[in-house]
């Protein structure tokens, strides 16, 4: 169970950064 925590934290961090970058750039597909 302890091996899931680091992966979850990393995923959350990546999603947060991607969301921030997307919001800052405001690019449409």
PDB file of C-alpha atoms in Angstrom:
ATOM      1  CA  UNK A   1       0.000   0.000   0.000  1.00  0.00           C
ATOM      2  CA  UNK A   2       2.933   2.339   0.642  1.00  0.00           C
ATOM      3  CA  UNK A   3       4.114   2.040  -2.962  1.00  0.00           C
ATOM      4  CA  UNK A   4       0.863   3.590  -4.232  1.00  0.00           C
ATOM      5  CA  UNK A   5       1.325   6.881  -2.364  1.00  0.00           C
ATOM      6  CA  UNK A   6       4.377   8.143  -4.334  1.00  0.00           C
ATOM      7  CA  UNK A   7       2.758   7.243  -7.665  1.00  0.00           C
ATOM      8  CA  UNK A   8      -0.489   8.974  -6.693  1.00  0.00           C
ATOM      9  CA  UNK A   9       1.385  12.105  -5.583  1.00  0.00           C
ATOM     10  CA  UNK A  10       3.342  12.157  -8.849  1.00  0.00           C
ATOM     11  CA  UNK A  11       0.178  11.779 -10.944  1.00  0.00           C
ATOM     12  CA  UNK A  12      -1.551  14.574  -9.010  1.00  0.00           C
ATOM     13  CA  UNK A  13       1.487  16.829  -9.458  1.00  0.00           C
ATOM     14  CA  UNK A  14       1.613  16.155 -13.208  1.00  0.00           C
ATOM     15  CA  UNK A  15      -2.124  16.832 -13.610  1.00  0.00           C
ATOM     16  CA  UNK A  16      -1.761  20.052 -11.604  1.00  0.00           C
ATOM     17  CA  UNK A  17       1.125  21.290 -13.759  1.00  0.00           C
ATOM     18  CA  UNK A  18      -0.621  20.353 -17.020  1.00  0.00           C
ATOM     19  CA  UNK A  19      -3.824  22.057 -15.909  1.00  0.00           C
ATOM     20  CA  UNK A  20      -1.926  25.203 -14.896  1.00  0.00           C
ATOM     21  CA  UNK A  21      -0.024  25.292 -18.187  1.00  0.00           C
ATOM     22  CA  UNK A  22      -3.216  24.775 -20.187  1.00  0.00           C
ATOM     23  CA  UNK A  23      -4.996  27.517 -18.254  1.00  0.00           C
ATOM     24  CA  UNK A  24      -2.078  29.901 -18.715  1.00  0.00           C
ATOM     25  CA  UNK A  25      -1.575  29.249 -22.418  1.00  0.00           C
ATOM     26  CA  UNK A  26      -5.298  29.009 -23.239  1.00  0.00           C
ATOM     27  CA  UNK A  27      -4.713  27.095 -26.458  1.00  0.00           C
ATOM     28  CA  UNK A  28      -7.649  25.449 -28.241  1.00  0.00           C
ATOM     29  CA  UNK A  29      -7.489  22.165 -30.117  1.00  0.00           C
TER      30      UNK A  29
END
